[in-house]
XYZ file of C-alpha atoms in Angstrom:
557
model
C 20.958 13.779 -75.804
C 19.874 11.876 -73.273
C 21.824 11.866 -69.713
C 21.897 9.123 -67.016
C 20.082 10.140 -63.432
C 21.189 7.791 -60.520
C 19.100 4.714 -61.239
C 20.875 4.327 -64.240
C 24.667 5.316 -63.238
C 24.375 2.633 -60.395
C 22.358 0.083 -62.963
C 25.239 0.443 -65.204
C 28.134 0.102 -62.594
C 26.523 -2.774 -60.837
C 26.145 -5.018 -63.863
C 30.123 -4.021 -64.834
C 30.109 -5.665 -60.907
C 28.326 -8.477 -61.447
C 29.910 -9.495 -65.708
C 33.428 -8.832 -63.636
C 32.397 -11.603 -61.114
C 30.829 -13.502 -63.810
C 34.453 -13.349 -66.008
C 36.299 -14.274 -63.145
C 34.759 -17.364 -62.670
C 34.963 -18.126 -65.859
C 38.715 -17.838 -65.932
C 38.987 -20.004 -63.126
C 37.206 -23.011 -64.426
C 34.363 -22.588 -61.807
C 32.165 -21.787 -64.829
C 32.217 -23.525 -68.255
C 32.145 -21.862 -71.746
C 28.680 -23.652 -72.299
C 27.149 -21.595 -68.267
C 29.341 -18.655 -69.267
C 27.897 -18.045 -73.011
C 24.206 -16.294 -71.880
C 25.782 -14.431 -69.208
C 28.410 -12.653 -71.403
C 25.579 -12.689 -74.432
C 23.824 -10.370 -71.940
C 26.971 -8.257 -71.773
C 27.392 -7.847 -75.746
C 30.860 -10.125 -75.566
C 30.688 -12.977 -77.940
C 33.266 -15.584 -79.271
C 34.482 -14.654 -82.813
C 36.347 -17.189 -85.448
C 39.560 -15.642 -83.107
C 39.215 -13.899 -79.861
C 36.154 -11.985 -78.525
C 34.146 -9.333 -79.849
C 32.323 -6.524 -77.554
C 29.714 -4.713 -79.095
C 28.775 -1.586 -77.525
C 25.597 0.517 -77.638
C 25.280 3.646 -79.206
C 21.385 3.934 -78.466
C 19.744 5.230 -81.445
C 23.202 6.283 -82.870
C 23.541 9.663 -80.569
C 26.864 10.376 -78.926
C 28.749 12.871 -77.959
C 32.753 14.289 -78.286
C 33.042 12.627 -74.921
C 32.089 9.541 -75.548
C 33.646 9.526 -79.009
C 36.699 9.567 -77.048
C 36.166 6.679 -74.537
C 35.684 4.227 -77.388
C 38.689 5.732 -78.974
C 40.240 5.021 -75.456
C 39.177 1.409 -75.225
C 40.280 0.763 -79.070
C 43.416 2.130 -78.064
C 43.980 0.123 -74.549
C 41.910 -3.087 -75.312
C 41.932 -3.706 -78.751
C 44.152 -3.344 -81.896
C 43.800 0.680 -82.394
C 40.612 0.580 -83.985
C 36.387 -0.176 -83.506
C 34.264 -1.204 -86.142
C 30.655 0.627 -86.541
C 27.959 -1.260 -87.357
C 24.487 -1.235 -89.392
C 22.942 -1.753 -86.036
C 24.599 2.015 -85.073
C 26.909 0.223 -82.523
C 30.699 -0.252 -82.169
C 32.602 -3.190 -82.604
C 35.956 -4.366 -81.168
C 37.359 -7.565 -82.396
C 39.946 -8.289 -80.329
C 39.972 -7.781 -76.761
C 40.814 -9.923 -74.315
C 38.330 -11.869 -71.885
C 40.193 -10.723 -68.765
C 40.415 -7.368 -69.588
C 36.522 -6.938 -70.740
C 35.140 -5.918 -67.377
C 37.690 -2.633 -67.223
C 36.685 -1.775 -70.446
C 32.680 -1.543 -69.871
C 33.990 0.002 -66.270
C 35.616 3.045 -68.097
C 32.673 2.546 -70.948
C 30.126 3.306 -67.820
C 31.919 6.342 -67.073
C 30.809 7.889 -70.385
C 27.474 6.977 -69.899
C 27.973 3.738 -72.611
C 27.350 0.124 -71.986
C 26.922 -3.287 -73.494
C 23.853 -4.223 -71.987
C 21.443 -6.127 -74.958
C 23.395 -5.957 -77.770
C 23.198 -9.518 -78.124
C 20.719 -12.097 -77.150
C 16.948 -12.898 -77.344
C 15.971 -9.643 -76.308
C 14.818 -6.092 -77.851
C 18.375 -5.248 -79.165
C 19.741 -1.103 -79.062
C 16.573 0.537 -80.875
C 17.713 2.762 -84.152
C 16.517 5.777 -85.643
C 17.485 8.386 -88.894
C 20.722 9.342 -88.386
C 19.364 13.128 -88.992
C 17.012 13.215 -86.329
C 16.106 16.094 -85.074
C 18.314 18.064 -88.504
C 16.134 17.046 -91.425
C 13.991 19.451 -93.195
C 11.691 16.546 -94.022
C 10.898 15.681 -90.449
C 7.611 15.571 -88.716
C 8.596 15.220 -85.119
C 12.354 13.806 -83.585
C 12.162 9.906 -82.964
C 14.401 10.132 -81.201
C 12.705 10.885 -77.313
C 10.565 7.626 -78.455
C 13.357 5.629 -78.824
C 14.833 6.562 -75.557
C 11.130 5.540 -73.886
C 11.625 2.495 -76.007
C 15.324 2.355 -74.478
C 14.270 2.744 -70.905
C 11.051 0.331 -71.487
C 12.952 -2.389 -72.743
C 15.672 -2.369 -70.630
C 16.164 -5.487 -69.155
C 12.602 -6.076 -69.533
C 11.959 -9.243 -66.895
C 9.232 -10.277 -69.302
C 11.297 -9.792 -72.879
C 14.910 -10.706 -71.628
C 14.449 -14.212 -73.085
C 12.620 -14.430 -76.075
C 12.106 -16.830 -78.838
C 14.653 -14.621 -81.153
C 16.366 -11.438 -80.630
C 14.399 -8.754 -81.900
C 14.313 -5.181 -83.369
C 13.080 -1.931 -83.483
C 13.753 1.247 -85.288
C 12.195 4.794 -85.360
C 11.425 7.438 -88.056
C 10.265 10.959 -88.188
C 10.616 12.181 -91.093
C 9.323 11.473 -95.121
C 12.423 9.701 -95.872
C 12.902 6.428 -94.229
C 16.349 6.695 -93.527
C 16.533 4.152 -90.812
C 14.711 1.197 -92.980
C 12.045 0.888 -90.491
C 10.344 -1.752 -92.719
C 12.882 -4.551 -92.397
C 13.025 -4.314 -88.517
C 10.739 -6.479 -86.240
C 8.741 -3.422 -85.719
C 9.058 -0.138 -87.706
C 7.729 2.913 -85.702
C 6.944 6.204 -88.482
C 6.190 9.566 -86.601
C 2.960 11.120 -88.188
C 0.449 13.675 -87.106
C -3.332 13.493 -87.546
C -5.306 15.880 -88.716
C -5.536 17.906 -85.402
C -2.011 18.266 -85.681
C -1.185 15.438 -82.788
C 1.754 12.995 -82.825
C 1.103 9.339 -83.628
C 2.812 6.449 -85.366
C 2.190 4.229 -88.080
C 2.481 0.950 -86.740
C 4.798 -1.855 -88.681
C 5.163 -5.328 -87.883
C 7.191 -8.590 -88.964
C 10.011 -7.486 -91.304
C 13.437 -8.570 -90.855
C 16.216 -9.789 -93.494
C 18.289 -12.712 -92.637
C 17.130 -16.588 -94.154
C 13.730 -15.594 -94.997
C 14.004 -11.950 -95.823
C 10.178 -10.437 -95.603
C 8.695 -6.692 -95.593
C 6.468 -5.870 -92.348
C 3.214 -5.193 -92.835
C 1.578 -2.272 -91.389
C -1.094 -2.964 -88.848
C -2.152 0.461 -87.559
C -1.952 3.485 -89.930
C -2.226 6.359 -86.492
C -1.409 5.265 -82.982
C -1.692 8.054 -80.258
C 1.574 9.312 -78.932
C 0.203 8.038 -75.331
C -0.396 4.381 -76.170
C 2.851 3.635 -77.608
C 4.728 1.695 -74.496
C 1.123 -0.173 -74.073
C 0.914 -0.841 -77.714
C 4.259 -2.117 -78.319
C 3.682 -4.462 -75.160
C 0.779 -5.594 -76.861
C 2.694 -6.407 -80.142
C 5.502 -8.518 -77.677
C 2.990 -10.041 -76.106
C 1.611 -12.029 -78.721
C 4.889 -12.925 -80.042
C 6.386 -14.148 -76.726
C 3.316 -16.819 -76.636
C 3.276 -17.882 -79.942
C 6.814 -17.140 -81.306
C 8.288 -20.468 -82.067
C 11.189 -21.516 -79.688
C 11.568 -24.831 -81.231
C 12.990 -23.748 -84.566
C 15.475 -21.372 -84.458
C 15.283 -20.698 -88.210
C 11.695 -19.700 -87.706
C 11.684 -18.090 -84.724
C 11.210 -14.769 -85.852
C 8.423 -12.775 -85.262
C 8.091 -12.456 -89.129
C 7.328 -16.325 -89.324
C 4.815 -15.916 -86.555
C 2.959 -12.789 -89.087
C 3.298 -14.921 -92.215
C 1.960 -18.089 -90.451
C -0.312 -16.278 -88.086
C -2.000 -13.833 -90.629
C -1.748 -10.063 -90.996
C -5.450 -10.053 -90.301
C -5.363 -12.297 -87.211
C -2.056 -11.210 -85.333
C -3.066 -7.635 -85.408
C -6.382 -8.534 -83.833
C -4.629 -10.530 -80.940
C -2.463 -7.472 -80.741
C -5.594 -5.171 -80.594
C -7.260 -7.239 -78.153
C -4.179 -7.485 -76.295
C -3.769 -3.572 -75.917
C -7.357 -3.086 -75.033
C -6.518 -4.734 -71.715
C -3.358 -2.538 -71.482
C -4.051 0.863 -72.826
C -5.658 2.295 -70.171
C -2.498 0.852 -67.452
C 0.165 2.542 -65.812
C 1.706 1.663 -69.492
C 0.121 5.053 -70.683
C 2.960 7.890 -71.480
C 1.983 11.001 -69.186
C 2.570 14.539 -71.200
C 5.047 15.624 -68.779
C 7.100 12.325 -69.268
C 6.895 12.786 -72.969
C 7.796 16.354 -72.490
C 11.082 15.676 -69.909
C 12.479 13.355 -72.214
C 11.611 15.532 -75.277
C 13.999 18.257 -73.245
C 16.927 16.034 -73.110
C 16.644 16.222 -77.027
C 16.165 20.083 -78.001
C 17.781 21.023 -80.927
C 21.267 23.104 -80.475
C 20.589 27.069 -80.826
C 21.058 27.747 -84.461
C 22.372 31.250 -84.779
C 21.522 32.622 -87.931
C 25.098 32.138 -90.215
C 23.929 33.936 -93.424
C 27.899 34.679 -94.402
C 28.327 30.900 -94.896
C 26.097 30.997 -98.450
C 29.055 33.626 -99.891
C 31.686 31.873 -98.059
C 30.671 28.579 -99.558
C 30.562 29.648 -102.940
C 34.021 30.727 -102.965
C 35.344 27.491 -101.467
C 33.685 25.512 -103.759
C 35.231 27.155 -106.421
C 38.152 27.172 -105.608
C 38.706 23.651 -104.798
C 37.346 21.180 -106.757
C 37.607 18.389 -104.316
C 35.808 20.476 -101.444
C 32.770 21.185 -103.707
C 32.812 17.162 -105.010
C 32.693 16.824 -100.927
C 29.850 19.309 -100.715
C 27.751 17.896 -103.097
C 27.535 14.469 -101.570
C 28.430 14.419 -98.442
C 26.389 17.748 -97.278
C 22.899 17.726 -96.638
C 20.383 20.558 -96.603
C 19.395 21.174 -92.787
C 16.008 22.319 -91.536
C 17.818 25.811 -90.875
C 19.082 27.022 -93.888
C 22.022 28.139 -92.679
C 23.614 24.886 -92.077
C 24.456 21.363 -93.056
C 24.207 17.839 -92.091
C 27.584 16.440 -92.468
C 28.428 12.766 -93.323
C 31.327 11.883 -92.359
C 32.246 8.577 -94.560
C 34.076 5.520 -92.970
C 34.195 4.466 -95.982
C 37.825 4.931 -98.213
C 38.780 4.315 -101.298
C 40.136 0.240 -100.857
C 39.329 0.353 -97.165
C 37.206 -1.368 -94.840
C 33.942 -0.431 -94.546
C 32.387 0.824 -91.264
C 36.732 0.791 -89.695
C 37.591 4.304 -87.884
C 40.631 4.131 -85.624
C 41.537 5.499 -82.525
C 42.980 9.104 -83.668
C 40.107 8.970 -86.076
C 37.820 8.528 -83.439
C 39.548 11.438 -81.815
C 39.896 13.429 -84.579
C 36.061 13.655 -85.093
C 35.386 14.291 -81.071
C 37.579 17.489 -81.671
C 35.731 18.181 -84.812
C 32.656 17.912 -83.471
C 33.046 19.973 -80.487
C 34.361 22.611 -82.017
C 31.536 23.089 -84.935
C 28.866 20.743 -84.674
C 27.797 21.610 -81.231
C 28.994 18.680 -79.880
C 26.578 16.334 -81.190
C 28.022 12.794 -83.619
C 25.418 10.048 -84.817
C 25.948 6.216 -86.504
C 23.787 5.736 -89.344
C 23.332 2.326 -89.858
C 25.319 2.795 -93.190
C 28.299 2.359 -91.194
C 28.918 6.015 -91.256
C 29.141 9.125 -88.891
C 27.311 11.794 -89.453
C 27.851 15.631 -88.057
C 23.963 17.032 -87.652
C 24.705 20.178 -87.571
C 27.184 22.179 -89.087
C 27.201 25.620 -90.152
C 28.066 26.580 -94.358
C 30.146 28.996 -92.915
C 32.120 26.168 -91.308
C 32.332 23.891 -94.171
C 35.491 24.500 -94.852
C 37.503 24.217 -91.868
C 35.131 21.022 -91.088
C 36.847 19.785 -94.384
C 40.174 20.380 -93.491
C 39.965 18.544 -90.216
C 38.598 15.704 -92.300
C 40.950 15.398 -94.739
C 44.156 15.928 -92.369
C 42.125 12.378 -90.487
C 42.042 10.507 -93.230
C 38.211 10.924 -92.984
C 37.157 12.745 -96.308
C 35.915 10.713 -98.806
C 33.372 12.603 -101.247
C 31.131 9.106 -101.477
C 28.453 9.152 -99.306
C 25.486 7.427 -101.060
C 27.597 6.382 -103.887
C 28.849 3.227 -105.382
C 32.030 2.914 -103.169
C 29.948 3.618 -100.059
C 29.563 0.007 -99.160
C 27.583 -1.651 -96.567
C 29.577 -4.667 -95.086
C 29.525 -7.509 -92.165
C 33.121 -8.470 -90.526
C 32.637 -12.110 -92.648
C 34.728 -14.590 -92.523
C 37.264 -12.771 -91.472
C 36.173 -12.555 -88.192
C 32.908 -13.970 -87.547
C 32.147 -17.265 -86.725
C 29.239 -17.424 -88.837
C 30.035 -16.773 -91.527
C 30.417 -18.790 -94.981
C 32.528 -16.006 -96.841
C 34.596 -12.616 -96.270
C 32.811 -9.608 -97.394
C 36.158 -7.304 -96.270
C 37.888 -8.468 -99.564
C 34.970 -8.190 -102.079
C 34.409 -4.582 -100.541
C 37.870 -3.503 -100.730
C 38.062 -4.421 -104.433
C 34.999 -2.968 -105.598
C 35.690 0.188 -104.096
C 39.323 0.435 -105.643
C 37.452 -0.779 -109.287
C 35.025 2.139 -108.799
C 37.230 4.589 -107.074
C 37.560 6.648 -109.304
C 35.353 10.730 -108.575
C 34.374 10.385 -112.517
C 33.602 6.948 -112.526
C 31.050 7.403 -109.492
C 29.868 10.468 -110.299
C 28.778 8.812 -113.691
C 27.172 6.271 -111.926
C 25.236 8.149 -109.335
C 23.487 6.894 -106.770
C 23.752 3.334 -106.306
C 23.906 0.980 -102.781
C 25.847 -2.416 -102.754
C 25.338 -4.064 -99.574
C 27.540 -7.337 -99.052
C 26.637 -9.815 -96.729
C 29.061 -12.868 -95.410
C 26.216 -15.333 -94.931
C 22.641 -15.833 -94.178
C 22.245 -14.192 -91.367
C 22.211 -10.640 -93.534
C 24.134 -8.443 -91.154
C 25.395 -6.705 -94.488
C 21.557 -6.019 -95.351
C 22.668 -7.624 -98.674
C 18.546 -7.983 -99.690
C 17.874 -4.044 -99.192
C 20.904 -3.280 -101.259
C 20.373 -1.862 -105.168
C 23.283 -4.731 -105.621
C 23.575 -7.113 -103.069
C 26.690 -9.533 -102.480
C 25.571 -12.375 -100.487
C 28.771 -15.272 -100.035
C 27.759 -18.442 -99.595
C 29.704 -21.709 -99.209
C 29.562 -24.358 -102.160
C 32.162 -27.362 -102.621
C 34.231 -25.978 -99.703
C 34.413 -22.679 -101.853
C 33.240 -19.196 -101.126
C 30.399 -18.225 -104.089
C 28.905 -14.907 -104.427
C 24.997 -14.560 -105.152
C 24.167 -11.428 -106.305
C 20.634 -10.046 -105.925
C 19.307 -6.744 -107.985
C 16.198 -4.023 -106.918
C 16.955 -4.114 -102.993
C 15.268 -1.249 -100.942
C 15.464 0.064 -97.578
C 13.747 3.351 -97.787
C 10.364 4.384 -97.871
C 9.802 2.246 -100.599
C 11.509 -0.810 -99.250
C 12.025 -3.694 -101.989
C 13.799 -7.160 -101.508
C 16.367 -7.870 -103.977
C 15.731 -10.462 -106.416
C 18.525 -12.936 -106.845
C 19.844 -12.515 -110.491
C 21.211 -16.490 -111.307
C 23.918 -18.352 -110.613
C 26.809 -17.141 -108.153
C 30.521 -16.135 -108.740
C 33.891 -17.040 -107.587
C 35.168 -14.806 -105.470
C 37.988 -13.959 -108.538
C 34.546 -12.927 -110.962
C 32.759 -10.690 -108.409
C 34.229 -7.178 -108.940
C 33.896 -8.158 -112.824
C 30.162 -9.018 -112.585
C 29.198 -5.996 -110.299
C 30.850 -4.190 -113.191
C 29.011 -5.777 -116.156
C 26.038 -4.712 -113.677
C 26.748 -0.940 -114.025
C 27.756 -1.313 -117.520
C 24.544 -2.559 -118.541
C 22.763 0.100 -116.509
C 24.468 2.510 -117.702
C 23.491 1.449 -121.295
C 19.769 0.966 -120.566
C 18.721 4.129 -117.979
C 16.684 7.033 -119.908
C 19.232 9.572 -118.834
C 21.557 10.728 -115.586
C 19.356 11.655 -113.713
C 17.929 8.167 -113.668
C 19.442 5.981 -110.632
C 20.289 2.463 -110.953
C 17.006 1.284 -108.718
C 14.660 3.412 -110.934
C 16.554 1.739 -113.862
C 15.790 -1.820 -112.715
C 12.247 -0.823 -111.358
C 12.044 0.020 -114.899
C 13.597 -2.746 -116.848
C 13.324 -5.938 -114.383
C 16.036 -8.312 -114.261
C 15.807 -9.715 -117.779
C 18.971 -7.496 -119.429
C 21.442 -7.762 -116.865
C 20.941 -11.394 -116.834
C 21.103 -11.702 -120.248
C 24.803 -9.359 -119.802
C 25.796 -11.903 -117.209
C 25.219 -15.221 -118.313
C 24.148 -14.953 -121.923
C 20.786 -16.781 -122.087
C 18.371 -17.957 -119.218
C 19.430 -21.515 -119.103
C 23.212 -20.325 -117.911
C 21.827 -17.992 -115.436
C 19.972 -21.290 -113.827
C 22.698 -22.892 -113.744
């Protein structure tokens, strides 16, 4: 992973100076909520429904046993015991205090961690697959390019105030595990022909009030042009995104008003002034970067195969674990290990303190000290030898941490909702909690299969309830919380939005709709091996909301 040279230890510890300053002030009266709210926006710190939240950056989801320990640290000393990961691969902590903020980024920046553009109208923490540089379906890591990206952006004096905040994640591999086409711009490592690195270029998705798919405007962009290119693409949206609607503001508006056609040639035209610039990524840059990133020395662990056999057999609940919560890695020999945050009745995305811990020791002992976020609000170990399976396990289970659901029905995406944020129309903690206890059950989801319910607490989609195979969005009617449920959601490689299926439910009806849902799946797909989303591909919408509501004109209603 990447390491901080000077620059960036003394960026880091001088803007700690300057938010301290900046807080003080603050407390004193000198500076009102209304002069104070950018300044601590620019410091990830915003004002929840009851206290602050700091959101931290976990740049393209990579840390370390060290770090893992500092946010354990500040959970422990500045919060409640516990952080909150997020689909953005960040950490949240809901409830430290305003005074005490500065002390915690200060021991943060010891760790090489900040808060720096997490929030705000500027290029937020830039995500990748959460088994970069592991997969066996990967062309190239993305993750070097999102630390150019990282560096690039940085307090960018041209991007730091945008029309909207804005997003960008990174792929390498034949899977998109890191939903590139719902982000502001999707980046997808490719090679050419000759065998050189490129990227197919995707602009203008995003989720939120007007969920849309980006559209992809160059199919092979040279390794070399990508900082010039990308300044190209934020270019044209700085100029022309609107700043007078807030609600339209996005640069998805801008490509759906604009035209595919004609905002990729502004962008070309654009990046023909700028390709040939200082903007142009040098080899050796490329390569120094690419250093920080080599993959751990894989000794060859051929015992693990026999090992694993025998474990699996003899318990049960270690091969259910295996089987979905293990991933084959590019070296046979080993695993990529999800790690799910994710408990039967729990709260998705939650890990306290001695969790936090727990997985720092686990991690440095057999996964060559390397953790990553996915943006499934999990933690994944990259690499982990078979032959350490077991003893991985064991640490797992003795944290709490084992749960054999990874990519299941009870591995929920879900926002804070109303039970925190401010935002928010409805809690999403409560409708999670309940559908994972209804479905808790190894048989039940093992039955089920695959299947992704993402629950949102409003609008603003920080649940990614439209990418979800079921997605929960609450909604406020009458002074009530309502549930609209959408069906066929994608973010993979073949990324879908959800169509919403009728009428919503009370909050009391959810759990019993999601199950009518699965019921009628179950009744209708060809045979197990066929997932829910292939199911509905299949079908369309028509029999489950004929299940839910009986005829059309109810499920209008």
């Amino acid at each position: 992973m990447y390491r901080y040279d000077e620059f960036d230890h003394a960026f880091v510890s001088d803007r700690v100076e300057q938010f301290r300053d900046q807080v003080a002030r603050r407390l004193s009266g000198e500076l009102a909520e209304d002069a104070f709210k950018p300044l601590r926006l620019m410091n990830g710190v915003y004002l929840q429904l009851h206290a602050y939240m700091l959101r931290v950056a976990i740049p393209y989801g990579t840390l370390n046993g060290r770090q893992m320990r500092k946010l354990a640290y500040v959970a422990r000393k500045y919060d409640r015991g516990y952080g909150h990961f997020t689909t953005r691969q960040n950490i949240q902590y809901n409830w430290p205090k305003l005074s005490e903020l500065p002390d915690a980024l200060a021991d943060l920046a010891t760790v090489e961690m900040h808060a720096l553009q997490t929030s705000g109208n500027c290029i937020r923490n830039v995500t990748a697959d959460h088994f970069a540089g592991a997969a066996a379906d990967e062309v190239a890591d993305p993750r070097p390019y999102a630390e150019i990206l990282r560096q690039w952006s940085s307090v960018h004096p041209e991007f730091s105030f945008l029309p909207r905040k804005f997003k960008i994640a990174v792929t390498g591999a034949e899977r998109d595990r890191a939903a590139i086409q719902v982000h502001d711009i999707g980046l997808h490592l490719k090679k050419n022909e000759k065998g050189e690195v490129g990227f197919a270029v995707y602009v203008g998705g995003g989720q939120g009030r007007t969920p849309m798919i980006a559209k992809k405007i160059r199919d092979f962009l040279p390794e070399q042009d990508l900082l010039s290119y990308t300044t190209a693409i934020m270019r044209v949206y700085n100029l022309h995104g609107r700043r007078d609607n807030k609600y339209k503001a996005r640069i998805k508006i801008l490509v759906h008003e604009t035209g595919v056609e004609e905002l990729s040639r502004q962008v070309e035209a654009e990046f023909a002034d700028l390709r040939d610039t200082e903007l142009k990524l040098p080899e050796r840059d490329v390569a120094a970067i690419s250093a920080y990133f080599a993959p751990p020395e894989l000794g060859s662990r051929a015992e693990g195969w026999a090992n694993l056999a025998q474990w699996k057999k003899a318990d049960p609940e270690f091969a259910r674990w295996v089987q979905n919560n293990v991933q084959p890695h590019k070296h046979p020999d080993y695993g990529m290990v999800t790690i799910s945050l994710k408990p039967i009745g729990g709260i998705p995305g939650d890990a306290t303190d001695t969790q936090m811990e727990a997985v720092a020791d686990i991690a440095e002992e057999y996964a060559f000290d390397e953790i990553r976020v996915s943006h499934e609000q999990n933690l994944i170990l990259p690499h982990v030898a078979l032959a350490d399976l077991e003893p991985v396990y064991r640490g797992l289970v003795a944290a709490g941490l084992a749960t054999a659901n990874a990519g299941l029905i009870t591995d929920i995406i879900a926002c804070p909702g109303l039970d925190y944020c401010a935002l928010a129309n409805a809690r999403s903690i409560p409708v999670a909690q309940e559908l994972s206890t209804r479905f808790g059950s190894p048989e039940r989801q093992a039955e089920i299969g695959e299947l992704k319910i993402k629950i949102s607490g409003c609008i603003n989609a920080c649940g990614h309830h439209h990418v979800g195979h079921i997605g929960l969005l609450g909604v406020e009617k009458k002074g009530e919380e309502l549930y609209q449920i959408t069906l066929g959601g994608s973010g993979d490689e073949n990324t879908s939005i959800g169509e919403i299926i009728g009428r919503g439910f009370e909050p009391e009806k959810v759990t019993d709709a999601v199950e009518v849902i699965v019921n009628t799946y179950l009744g209708l797909r060809l045979d197990p091996s066929e997932i829910f989303l292939d199911a509905y591909r299949r079908v369309g919408p028509q029999p489950f909301k004929d299940a839910l509501y009986g005829d059309k004109t109810a499920a209008a209603a």
